[in-house]
mmCIF file of C-alpha atoms in Angstrom:
data_model
loop_
_atom_site.group_PDB
_atom_site.id
_atom_site.type_symbol
_atom_site.label_atom_id
_atom_site.label_comp_id
_atom_site.label_asym_id
_atom_site.label_seq_id
_atom_site.Cartn_x
_atom_site.Cartn_y
_atom_site.Cartn_z
ATOM 1 C CA MET A 537 -0.277 -0.324 -0.022
ATOM 2 C CA THR A 538 1.319 3.474 -1.035
ATOM 3 C CA ILE A 539 0.949 6.297 1.431
ATOM 4 C CA ALA A 540 0.486 9.788 0.928
ATOM 5 C CA GLU A 541 3.646 11.432 1.817
ATOM 6 C CA HIS A 542 1.741 14.544 3.514
ATOM 7 C CA ASP A 543 -0.532 11.437 5.207
ATOM 8 C CA ARG A 544 1.934 9.533 6.967
ATOM 9 C CA ILE A 545 1.579 11.536 9.989
ATOM 10 C CA PRO A 546 1.829 8.184 12.832
ATOM 11 C CA GLU A 547 5.342 7.236 10.328
ATOM 12 C CA THR A 548 6.994 10.390 10.743
ATOM 13 C CA ALA A 549 6.099 10.628 14.565
ATOM 14 C CA LEU A 550 7.926 6.884 14.777
ATOM 15 C CA ASP A 551 10.768 7.302 12.325
ATOM 16 C CA TRP A 552 11.614 11.048 14.397
ATOM 17 C CA ALA A 553 11.231 8.666 17.402
ATOM 18 C CA ARG A 554 13.599 5.781 16.476
ATOM 19 C CA ALA A 555 16.305 8.186 14.969
ATOM 20 C CA GLY A 556 16.549 9.955 18.692
ATOM 21 C CA LYS A 557 15.190 12.646 17.335
ATOM 22 C CA GLY A 558 12.111 12.907 19.670
ATOM 23 C CA ALA A 559 8.342 13.346 18.683
ATOM 24 C CA ALA A 560 5.472 14.198 19.511
ATOM 25 C CA LEU A 561 2.238 13.889 18.323
ATOM 26 C CA ALA A 562 -1.190 16.722 17.887
ATOM 27 C CA THR A 563 -4.973 15.427 17.151
ATOM 28 C CA VAL A 564 -8.026 18.111 17.015
ATOM 29 C CA VAL A 565 -9.915 16.237 19.339
ATOM 30 C CA GLU A 566 -13.110 18.247 19.273
ATOM 31 C CA THR A 567 -14.974 20.955 17.394
ATOM 32 C CA TRP A 568 -17.094 24.493 17.772
ATOM 33 C CA GLY A 569 -18.527 26.568 15.261
ATOM 34 C CA SER A 570 -16.103 27.962 12.403
ATOM 35 C CA ALA A 571 -12.276 25.149 13.287
ATOM 36 C CA PRO A 572 -10.753 25.015 9.966
ATOM 37 C CA ARG A 573 -9.640 20.912 10.073
ATOM 38 C CA PRO A 574 -11.874 18.053 11.657
ATOM 39 C CA VAL A 575 -11.490 15.678 14.532
ATOM 40 C CA GLY A 576 -8.856 13.379 13.931
ATOM 41 C CA SER A 577 -6.516 15.502 12.151
ATOM 42 C CA GLN A 578 -2.767 15.606 12.807
ATOM 43 C CA LEU A 579 0.283 17.073 13.199
ATOM 44 C CA ALA A 580 3.179 15.857 14.277
ATOM 45 C CA ILE A 581 6.253 17.207 15.773
ATOM 46 C CA SER A 582 10.055 16.674 15.823
ATOM 47 C CA GLY A 583 12.512 17.501 18.776
ATOM 48 C CA ASP A 584 13.855 20.021 15.598
ATOM 49 C CA SER A 585 10.398 21.229 15.064
ATOM 50 C CA GLU A 586 10.334 19.763 12.066
ATOM 51 C CA ILE A 587 6.382 19.875 11.235
ATOM 52 C CA ILE A 588 3.716 17.418 9.094
ATOM 53 C CA GLY A 589 0.566 17.543 8.544
ATOM 54 C CA SER A 590 -1.806 19.876 9.994
ATOM 55 C CA VAL A 591 -4.393 21.055 13.136
ATOM 56 C CA SER A 592 -6.134 23.733 12.028
ATOM 57 C CA GLY A 593 -3.664 25.322 8.542
ATOM 58 C CA GLY A 594 -2.677 28.208 10.410
ATOM 59 C CA CYS A 595 -1.105 29.696 13.315
ATOM 60 C CA VAL A 596 -2.241 27.741 16.113
ATOM 61 C CA GLU A 597 0.431 25.264 14.426
ATOM 62 C CA GLY A 598 2.789 27.607 15.911
ATOM 63 C CA ALA A 599 1.410 27.597 19.409
ATOM 64 C CA VAL A 600 0.911 24.157 19.427
ATOM 65 C CA VAL A 601 4.418 23.644 17.921
ATOM 66 C CA VAL A 602 5.593 25.360 21.231
ATOM 67 C CA GLU A 603 3.393 23.126 23.812
ATOM 68 C CA ALA A 604 5.220 20.359 21.428
ATOM 69 C CA LEU A 605 8.755 20.984 22.574
ATOM 70 C CA GLU A 606 7.517 21.055 26.147
ATOM 71 C CA ALA A 607 5.093 17.784 26.241
ATOM 72 C CA LEU A 608 9.113 16.392 25.195
ATOM 73 C CA GLU A 609 10.409 18.114 28.013
ATOM 74 C CA ASP A 610 8.363 16.537 30.502
ATOM 75 C CA GLY A 611 7.051 13.945 28.697
ATOM 76 C CA ARG A 612 3.482 14.850 29.827
ATOM 77 C CA CYS A 613 0.320 15.027 27.762
ATOM 78 C CA ARG A 614 -1.772 17.824 27.846
ATOM 79 C CA ILE A 615 -5.148 19.440 25.573
ATOM 80 C CA LEU A 616 -5.150 22.882 24.407
ATOM 81 C CA GLU A 617 -7.527 24.959 23.330
ATOM 82 C CA PHE A 618 -8.868 28.201 20.653
ATOM 83 C CA GLY A 619 -11.416 29.763 20.707
ATOM 84 C CA VAL A 620 -12.122 33.444 19.174
ATOM 85 C CA SER A 621 -10.032 35.358 22.164
ATOM 86 C CA ASP A 622 -7.218 33.737 20.776
ATOM 87 C CA ASP A 623 -4.872 35.997 18.438
ATOM 88 C CA GLU A 624 -3.966 32.377 16.727
ATOM 89 C CA ALA A 625 -6.465 31.285 15.849
ATOM 90 C CA PHE A 626 -8.744 34.721 15.153
ATOM 91 C CA ALA A 627 -5.580 34.507 12.662
ATOM 92 C CA VAL A 628 -6.529 30.982 10.539
ATOM 93 C CA GLY A 629 -10.819 32.112 10.902
ATOM 94 C CA LEU A 630 -12.130 30.802 13.483
ATOM 95 C CA ALA A 631 -13.674 34.360 13.905
ATOM 96 C CA CYS A 632 -17.162 33.357 13.799
ATOM 97 C CA GLY A 633 -17.630 31.292 16.751
ATOM 98 C CA GLY A 634 -15.120 28.893 16.238
ATOM 99 C CA ARG A 635 -12.803 27.210 18.931
ATOM 100 C CA ILE A 636 -11.127 23.468 18.455
ATOM 101 C CA ARG A 637 -9.324 21.381 21.439
ATOM 102 C CA VAL A 638 -6.219 19.222 20.778
ATOM 103 C CA MET A 639 -4.474 16.796 22.277
ATOM 104 C CA VAL A 640 0.283 16.826 22.083
ATOM 105 C CA GLU A 641 1.453 13.328 23.305
ATOM 106 C CA PRO A 642 5.255 12.802 23.549
ATOM 107 C CA VAL A 643 6.324 9.865 21.941
ATOM 108 C CA GLY A 644 8.200 7.881 23.910
ATOM 109 C CA GLN A 645 10.100 10.815 25.148
ATOM 110 C CA GLY A 646 10.884 13.019 27.990
ATOM 111 C CA GLN A 647 10.997 12.249 31.849
ATOM 112 C CA GLY A 648 7.270 11.500 32.461
ATOM 113 C CA ALA A 649 7.449 9.351 29.238
ATOM 114 C CA GLY A 650 5.758 5.769 30.727
ATOM 115 C CA GLN A 651 6.052 7.065 34.404
ATOM 116 C CA GLY A 652 2.210 7.514 35.114
ATOM 117 C CA PRO A 653 -0.211 9.435 34.544
ATOM 118 C CA GLY A 654 0.070 12.162 31.821
ATOM 119 C CA GLN A 655 2.136 10.050 30.396
ATOM 120 C CA GLY A 656 2.847 9.716 26.267
ATOM 121 C CA ILE A 657 2.864 7.171 23.544
ATOM 122 C CA GLU A 658 4.394 4.272 23.866
ATOM 123 C CA PRO A 659 6.728 3.266 20.726
ATOM 124 C CA GLY A 660 5.347 -0.101 20.183
ATOM 125 C CA LEU A 661 1.506 1.340 20.002
ATOM 126 C CA LEU A 662 2.641 3.079 17.068
ATOM 127 C CA ASP A 663 4.482 0.490 15.452
ATOM 128 C CA GLU A 664 1.459 -1.147 16.067
ATOM 129 C CA LEU A 665 -0.572 1.166 14.099
ATOM 130 C CA VAL A 666 1.640 2.249 11.740
ATOM 131 C CA ALA A 667 1.132 -1.633 10.733
ATOM 132 C CA ALA A 668 -2.102 -1.650 10.749
ATOM 133 C CA ARG A 669 -2.188 1.323 8.095
ATOM 134 C CA ALA A 670 0.404 -0.524 5.845
ATOM 135 C CA GLY A 671 -1.460 -3.647 5.726
ATOM 136 C CA ARG A 672 -4.663 -1.291 5.182
ATOM 137 C CA ARG A 673 -6.757 -2.752 8.102
ATOM 138 C CA ALA A 674 -9.006 -0.385 9.592
ATOM 139 C CA VAL A 675 -7.730 0.617 13.518
ATOM 140 C CA ALA A 676 -8.514 2.690 16.051
ATOM 141 C CA VAL A 677 -6.033 4.368 18.512
ATOM 142 C CA VAL A 678 -8.781 4.235 22.031
ATOM 143 C CA THR A 679 -7.002 6.974 24.252
ATOM 144 C CA ASP A 680 -8.629 7.200 27.851
ATOM 145 C CA THR A 681 -7.332 11.142 28.587
ATOM 146 C CA ALA A 682 -8.396 10.896 32.410
ATOM 147 C CA GLY A 683 -5.358 8.095 33.172
ATOM 148 C CA TRP A 684 -3.098 8.707 29.546
ATOM 149 C CA SER A 685 -3.982 4.737 29.180
ATOM 150 C CA ARG A 686 -4.229 3.719 25.162
ATOM 151 C CA GLU A 687 -4.950 0.356 23.258
ATOM 152 C CA ILE A 688 -5.698 -0.631 19.246
ATOM 153 C CA ALA A 689 -9.108 -0.705 18.935
ATOM 154 C CA GLY A 690 -10.463 -2.548 15.373
ATOM 155 C CA TYR A 691 -13.640 -2.141 13.560
ATOM 156 C CA GLU A 692 -16.625 -4.253 15.473
ATOM 157 C CA ALA A 693 -15.245 -1.425 18.470
ATOM 158 C CA ALA A 694 -16.486 1.933 17.019
ATOM 159 C CA PRO A 695 -18.915 0.530 13.482
ATOM 160 C CA ALA A 696 -20.327 3.809 12.977
ATOM 161 C CA ARG A 697 -16.910 6.022 13.229
ATOM 162 C CA PHE A 698 -15.402 3.593 10.948
ATOM 163 C CA ASP A 699 -18.361 3.848 8.049
ATOM 164 C CA ALA A 700 -18.396 7.726 8.235
ATOM 165 C CA ASP A 701 -14.739 8.230 9.075
ATOM 166 C CA ARG A 702 -15.106 10.167 12.002
ATOM 167 C CA SER A 703 -13.181 10.174 14.971
ATOM 168 C CA GLY A 704 -14.176 11.758 18.553
ATOM 169 C CA PHE A 705 -14.609 11.099 21.989
ATOM 170 C CA ASP A 706 -17.314 8.141 23.307
ATOM 171 C CA GLU A 707 -20.295 9.642 23.583
ATOM 172 C CA ALA A 708 -21.363 6.395 26.855
ATOM 173 C CA ALA A 709 -17.672 7.181 27.910
ATOM 174 C CA PRO A 710 -16.471 10.967 27.225
ATOM 175 C CA ALA A 711 -13.296 10.375 28.722
ATOM 176 C CA ARG A 712 -12.225 8.534 26.360
ATOM 177 C CA PHE A 713 -11.057 10.173 22.511
ATOM 178 C CA ILE A 714 -11.086 7.207 19.402
ATOM 179 C CA ALA A 715 -9.245 8.788 16.444
ATOM 180 C CA ILE A 716 -10.443 7.076 13.414
ATOM 181 C CA HIS A 717 -7.306 5.255 11.425
ATOM 182 C CA ASN A 718 -8.978 4.224 7.916
ATOM 183 C CA PRO A 719 -6.821 2.396 5.095
ATOM 184 C CA PRO A 720 -6.669 4.915 2.258
ATOM 185 C CA LEU A 721 -8.981 5.983 -0.572
ATOM 186 C CA ARG A 722 -8.114 4.266 -3.692
ATOM 187 C CA LEU A 723 -10.169 4.304 -7.108
ATOM 188 C CA ALA A 724 -10.253 1.479 -10.509
ATOM 189 C CA VAL A 725 -10.604 2.860 -13.388
ATOM 190 C CA VAL A 726 -11.809 0.048 -15.889
ATOM 191 C CA GLY A 727 -11.513 2.005 -19.228
ATOM 192 C CA ALA A 728 -8.713 4.085 -20.211
ATOM 193 C CA VAL A 729 -10.987 6.584 -22.617
ATOM 194 C CA HIS A 730 -11.014 10.314 -22.978
ATOM 195 C CA ILE A 731 -13.471 11.238 -19.538
ATOM 196 C CA ALA A 732 -11.031 8.545 -17.389
ATOM 197 C CA GLN A 733 -8.455 11.709 -18.486
ATOM 198 C CA PRO A 734 -9.490 14.113 -16.149
ATOM 199 C CA LEU A 735 -11.221 12.013 -13.778
ATOM 200 C CA LEU A 736 -7.298 10.512 -12.765
ATOM 201 C CA VAL A 737 -6.374 13.522 -12.067
ATOM 202 C CA MET A 738 -9.621 15.279 -10.072
ATOM 203 C CA ALA A 739 -9.561 11.705 -8.031
ATOM 204 C CA GLU A 740 -6.083 12.126 -7.141
ATOM 205 C CA ALA A 741 -6.771 15.642 -5.465
ATOM 206 C CA ALA A 742 -9.361 14.297 -3.652
ATOM 207 C CA GLY A 743 -6.967 12.326 -1.953
ATOM 208 C CA TYR A 744 -7.221 8.724 -3.664
ATOM 209 C CA ASP A 745 -5.412 6.866 -5.181
ATOM 210 C CA VAL A 746 -5.492 5.839 -8.334
ATOM 211 C CA THR A 747 -4.763 2.089 -10.401
ATOM 212 C CA LEU A 748 -5.856 2.836 -14.406
ATOM 213 C CA ILE A 749 -6.178 -1.029 -16.074
ATOM 214 C CA ASP A 750 -6.400 -1.967 -19.951
ATOM 215 C CA PRO A 751 -5.426 -3.995 -20.946
ATOM 216 C CA ARG A 752 -4.782 -2.185 -24.803
ATOM 217 C CA GLU A 753 -1.347 -0.135 -24.348
ATOM 218 C CA ALA A 754 -2.236 1.994 -27.171
ATOM 219 C CA PHE A 755 -5.197 3.226 -24.751
ATOM 220 C CA ALA A 756 -3.829 3.919 -21.590
ATOM 221 C CA SER A 757 0.123 4.919 -22.253
ATOM 222 C CA GLU A 758 1.969 7.732 -20.329
ATOM 223 C CA GLY A 759 1.668 9.117 -23.246
ATOM 224 C CA ARG A 760 -1.888 9.619 -22.721
ATOM 225 C CA PHE A 761 -1.843 9.221 -19.240
ATOM 226 C CA PRO A 762 1.716 10.416 -17.915
ATOM 227 C CA GLY A 763 2.424 9.764 -13.983
ATOM 228 C CA GLY A 764 -0.456 7.529 -13.944
ATOM 229 C CA HIS A 765 -0.629 3.527 -12.127
ATOM 230 C CA LEU A 766 -1.056 1.961 -15.578
ATOM 231 C CA VAL A 767 -1.468 -1.339 -15.567
ATOM 232 C CA HIS A 768 -2.582 -3.733 -18.373
ATOM 233 C CA ASP A 769 -4.229 -6.447 -17.707
ATOM 234 C CA TRP A 770 -7.547 -7.320 -17.432
ATOM 235 C CA PRO A 771 -10.302 -6.291 -14.903
ATOM 236 C CA ASP A 772 -10.726 -9.723 -13.716
ATOM 237 C CA ALA A 773 -7.091 -10.545 -13.160
ATOM 238 C CA ALA A 774 -6.199 -7.082 -12.306
ATOM 239 C CA LEU A 775 -8.519 -6.100 -10.132
ATOM 240 C CA ALA A 776 -7.389 -8.891 -7.520
ATOM 241 C CA ALA A 777 -3.986 -7.877 -7.575
ATOM 242 C CA HIS A 778 -4.909 -4.321 -6.376
ATOM 243 C CA GLY A 779 -7.443 -6.138 -3.891
ATOM 244 C CA LEU A 780 -10.728 -4.361 -2.758
ATOM 245 C CA ASP A 781 -12.197 -2.942 0.353
ATOM 246 C CA ALA A 782 -14.353 -1.129 2.119
ATOM 247 C CA ARG A 783 -12.206 1.864 0.668
ATOM 248 C CA THR A 784 -12.380 1.379 -2.441
ATOM 249 C CA ALA A 785 -14.330 2.876 -6.022
ATOM 250 C CA VAL A 786 -14.242 1.301 -8.675
ATOM 251 C CA VAL A 787 -15.462 2.692 -12.375
ATOM 252 C CA THR A 788 -15.546 0.707 -15.456
ATOM 253 C CA LEU A 789 -15.886 3.914 -18.486
ATOM 254 C CA THR A 790 -15.196 0.991 -21.294
ATOM 255 C CA HIS A 791 -18.716 -0.197 -22.993
ATOM 256 C CA ASP A 792 -16.830 -3.071 -23.946
ATOM 257 C CA PRO A 793 -18.866 -5.493 -21.542
ATOM 258 C CA LYS A 794 -15.389 -7.407 -21.892
ATOM 259 C CA LEU A 795 -13.913 -5.853 -20.033
ATOM 260 C CA ASP A 796 -16.156 -3.771 -18.040
ATOM 261 C CA ASP A 797 -18.523 -7.051 -16.722
ATOM 262 C CA PRO A 798 -15.774 -8.976 -15.421
ATOM 263 C CA ALA A 799 -14.643 -5.590 -13.755
ATOM 264 C CA LEU A 800 -18.381 -4.966 -12.269
ATOM 265 C CA ASP A 801 -18.585 -9.046 -11.366
ATOM 266 C CA ALA A 802 -15.246 -8.487 -9.209
ATOM 267 C CA ALA A 803 -16.492 -5.725 -6.945
ATOM 268 C CA LEU A 804 -20.569 -6.793 -6.585
ATOM 269 C CA ASN A 805 -18.608 -9.770 -4.583
ATOM 270 C CA SER A 806 -16.902 -7.227 -2.384
ATOM 271 C CA PRO A 807 -17.428 -4.597 -0.193
ATOM 272 C CA VAL A 808 -16.177 -1.728 -2.200
ATOM 273 C CA PHE A 809 -18.155 1.838 -1.286
ATOM 274 C CA TYR A 810 -19.244 2.297 -4.906
ATOM 275 C CA ILE A 811 -19.552 0.542 -7.955
ATOM 276 C CA GLY A 812 -20.130 2.899 -11.256
ATOM 277 C CA ALA A 813 -20.695 1.833 -14.862
ATOM 278 C CA LEU A 814 -20.554 4.196 -17.744
ATOM 279 C CA GLY A 815 -23.289 3.536 -20.419
ATOM 280 C CA SER A 816 -27.484 5.104 -21.189
ATOM 281 C CA THR A 817 -30.175 3.246 -19.043
ATOM 282 C CA ARG A 818 -30.275 1.379 -22.446
ATOM 283 C CA THR A 819 -27.087 0.002 -22.125
ATOM 284 C CA HIS A 820 -27.433 -0.786 -18.101
ATOM 285 C CA ALA A 821 -30.440 -2.476 -19.224
ATOM 286 C CA LYS A 822 -28.696 -4.805 -21.017
ATOM 287 C CA ARG A 823 -25.240 -5.489 -18.477
ATOM 288 C CA VAL A 824 -28.289 -6.084 -15.864
ATOM 289 C CA ALA A 825 -29.436 -8.854 -17.860
ATOM 290 C CA ARG A 826 -26.142 -10.048 -18.443
ATOM 291 C CA LEU A 827 -25.200 -9.609 -14.446
ATOM 292 C CA THR A 828 -28.579 -12.132 -14.352
ATOM 293 C CA GLU A 829 -27.934 -14.322 -16.495
ATOM 294 C CA ALA A 830 -24.989 -14.871 -14.446
ATOM 295 C CA GLY A 831 -25.474 -15.053 -11.425
ATOM 296 C CA PHE A 832 -25.996 -12.407 -9.343
ATOM 297 C CA GLY A 833 -29.709 -11.512 -8.301
ATOM 298 C CA ALA A 834 -31.892 -8.022 -8.236
ATOM 299 C CA ALA A 835 -29.988 -6.568 -5.167
ATOM 300 C CA ARG A 836 -27.074 -7.318 -5.522
ATOM 301 C CA ILE A 837 -26.775 -5.691 -9.019
ATOM 302 C CA ALA A 838 -28.550 -2.616 -7.884
ATOM 303 C CA ARG A 839 -25.573 -1.396 -6.404
ATOM 304 C CA ILE A 840 -24.085 -0.633 -9.225
ATOM 305 C CA ASP A 841 -24.686 3.055 -9.631
ATOM 306 C CA ALA A 842 -25.590 3.501 -13.794
ATOM 307 C CA PRO A 843 -25.888 5.883 -15.975
ATOM 308 C CA ILE A 844 -23.040 7.012 -13.834
ATOM 309 C CA GLY A 845 -22.493 10.297 -12.121
ATOM 310 C CA LEU A 846 -24.724 12.335 -10.613
ATOM 311 C CA ASP A 847 -27.359 14.148 -12.861
ATOM 312 C CA LEU A 848 -26.309 18.235 -13.151
ATOM 313 C CA GLY A 849 -26.655 18.156 -16.590
ATOM 314 C CA SER A 850 -22.834 17.385 -17.692
ATOM 315 C CA ARG A 851 -21.665 17.092 -21.602
ATOM 316 C CA SER A 852 -18.481 17.107 -21.888
ATOM 317 C CA PRO A 853 -15.516 14.400 -20.274
ATOM 318 C CA ALA A 854 -14.288 17.121 -18.264
ATOM 319 C CA GLU A 855 -17.762 17.528 -16.641
ATOM 320 C CA ILE A 856 -18.656 13.787 -16.071
ATOM 321 C CA ALA A 857 -15.285 13.023 -15.068
ATOM 322 C CA VAL A 858 -16.882 16.161 -11.602
ATOM 323 C CA ALA A 859 -20.432 14.463 -11.890
ATOM 324 C CA ILE A 860 -18.345 10.780 -11.003
ATOM 325 C CA LEU A 861 -16.390 11.974 -8.172
ATOM 326 C CA ALA A 862 -19.191 13.720 -7.011
ATOM 327 C CA GLN A 863 -20.715 10.598 -6.752
ATOM 328 C CA MET A 864 -18.239 8.679 -5.298
ATOM 329 C CA THR A 865 -18.257 11.840 -2.643
ATOM 330 C CA GLU A 866 -21.864 11.359 -1.638
ATOM 331 C CA ARG A 867 -21.415 8.016 -1.483
ATOM 332 C CA LEU A 868 -18.266 7.615 1.230
ATOM 333 C CA ARG A 869 -19.818 9.696 3.208
ATOM 334 C CA ARG A 870 -23.545 9.869 3.679
ATOM 335 C CA PRO A 871 -23.318 5.848 2.996
ATOM 336 C CA GLU A 872 -27.314 5.993 3.776
ATOM 337 C CA THR A 873 -27.086 7.249 -0.232
ATOM 338 C CA ARG A 874 -26.144 3.968 -1.480
ATOM 339 C CA PRO A 875 -27.803 1.980 -4.157
ATOM 340 C CA GLY A 876 -29.032 -1.729 -3.343
ATOM 341 C CA GLY A 877 -28.192 -1.031 0.694
ATOM 342 C CA ALA A 878 -24.810 -1.451 0.670
#
C-alpha cells in the first residue's frame, strides 16, 4: 500500500522517535463552529521543530509546536483549547464562534514518558498502528484522557465511526477519545477513455490512490496518462491483484462487456463502497440482463450506479468526471445514499 507523503503522520512521528530526535503527536479532539480542520486531524512535531500534517491550517500550529516541545521536555500529555479570543485562532479563521481542542502527546520521550498519569505514547503502540495502516486494516487508537492509557481497537469497537470516518469522544465514556485510522482511499478505473483523463487528476486531488486498468496499451499509454499508475491486464486479474475493500471505488468506462463485466463481477463480490458504470439507461438494461444470467440477484446488481455520476447535466468529459467524483463523494460520506442497501 502507498500512503501519500502528507498522510504519513504516525509513520513520520515513529521515524523521528526511532532516530532519537524526539517526536510528539497533536490531534484535534473537538471542534465547534468554524474550525478549519475536522476532529482526528493530526500534526507530528520532532524535537528539531520539524512538522508534518495540520491541526488548523495556520497560526495555531505555532502554539501547538511550542507546547509539543515542552511535552518532549516534561514527558506529559496536555489538551489545549483555542477560541475566538486567541490571536492565533483568529488569524486562521476561527472568528465566527469557532473553537478547537488539541491533544498533544509525546512519543516515548521525556522524563515523564512511561512513568504514570500523563505519560506519552509508547513506541510499541505506534508500531502496531503503523503496521495496521501498512496492511490496510481499519483500526482506532482509543485514548483514555483521564488516565492516559491507550489501546488499539478494531472495526467492531465503533462501526458507525469507521463507516462515517469520524473520530471523536465516546458518548458512553466521555473521557475516551477514539481516533479512527481507516485505510487510504483508492479508485480503480477500468477503461483508458477520454473521461478517465480528467477523472484521474481530480480523484488524485481529492486524496485517492488511482489505478487505471486497460489491457489495450495504445489507450493506457504514458503519453495519454503521464505519471499515472497503469495496469495492462484484464480487469478480473488486475482487480484481484489490486484488492478490493470498503475504502475502494470501482468505475468502469469502456462500454465493452468483455472489459466492464469482469470488473463488475469482481466489484459486486466485494465490499467496495462505490461501483459506477458508464452507459445509457438502455446500455445498463442490457448489462443487468447479462449479470442476471451470470447469477447475480437484483439486490446485488442494484449496487451499481448507472448511468454513472450525479445528474448535473454534464456534457464534456471533464464535466462527466466531476459528476462521477461528486457521486463517489456522496456514497463515501453519506453511506445511507448507497444503492442496493450497500
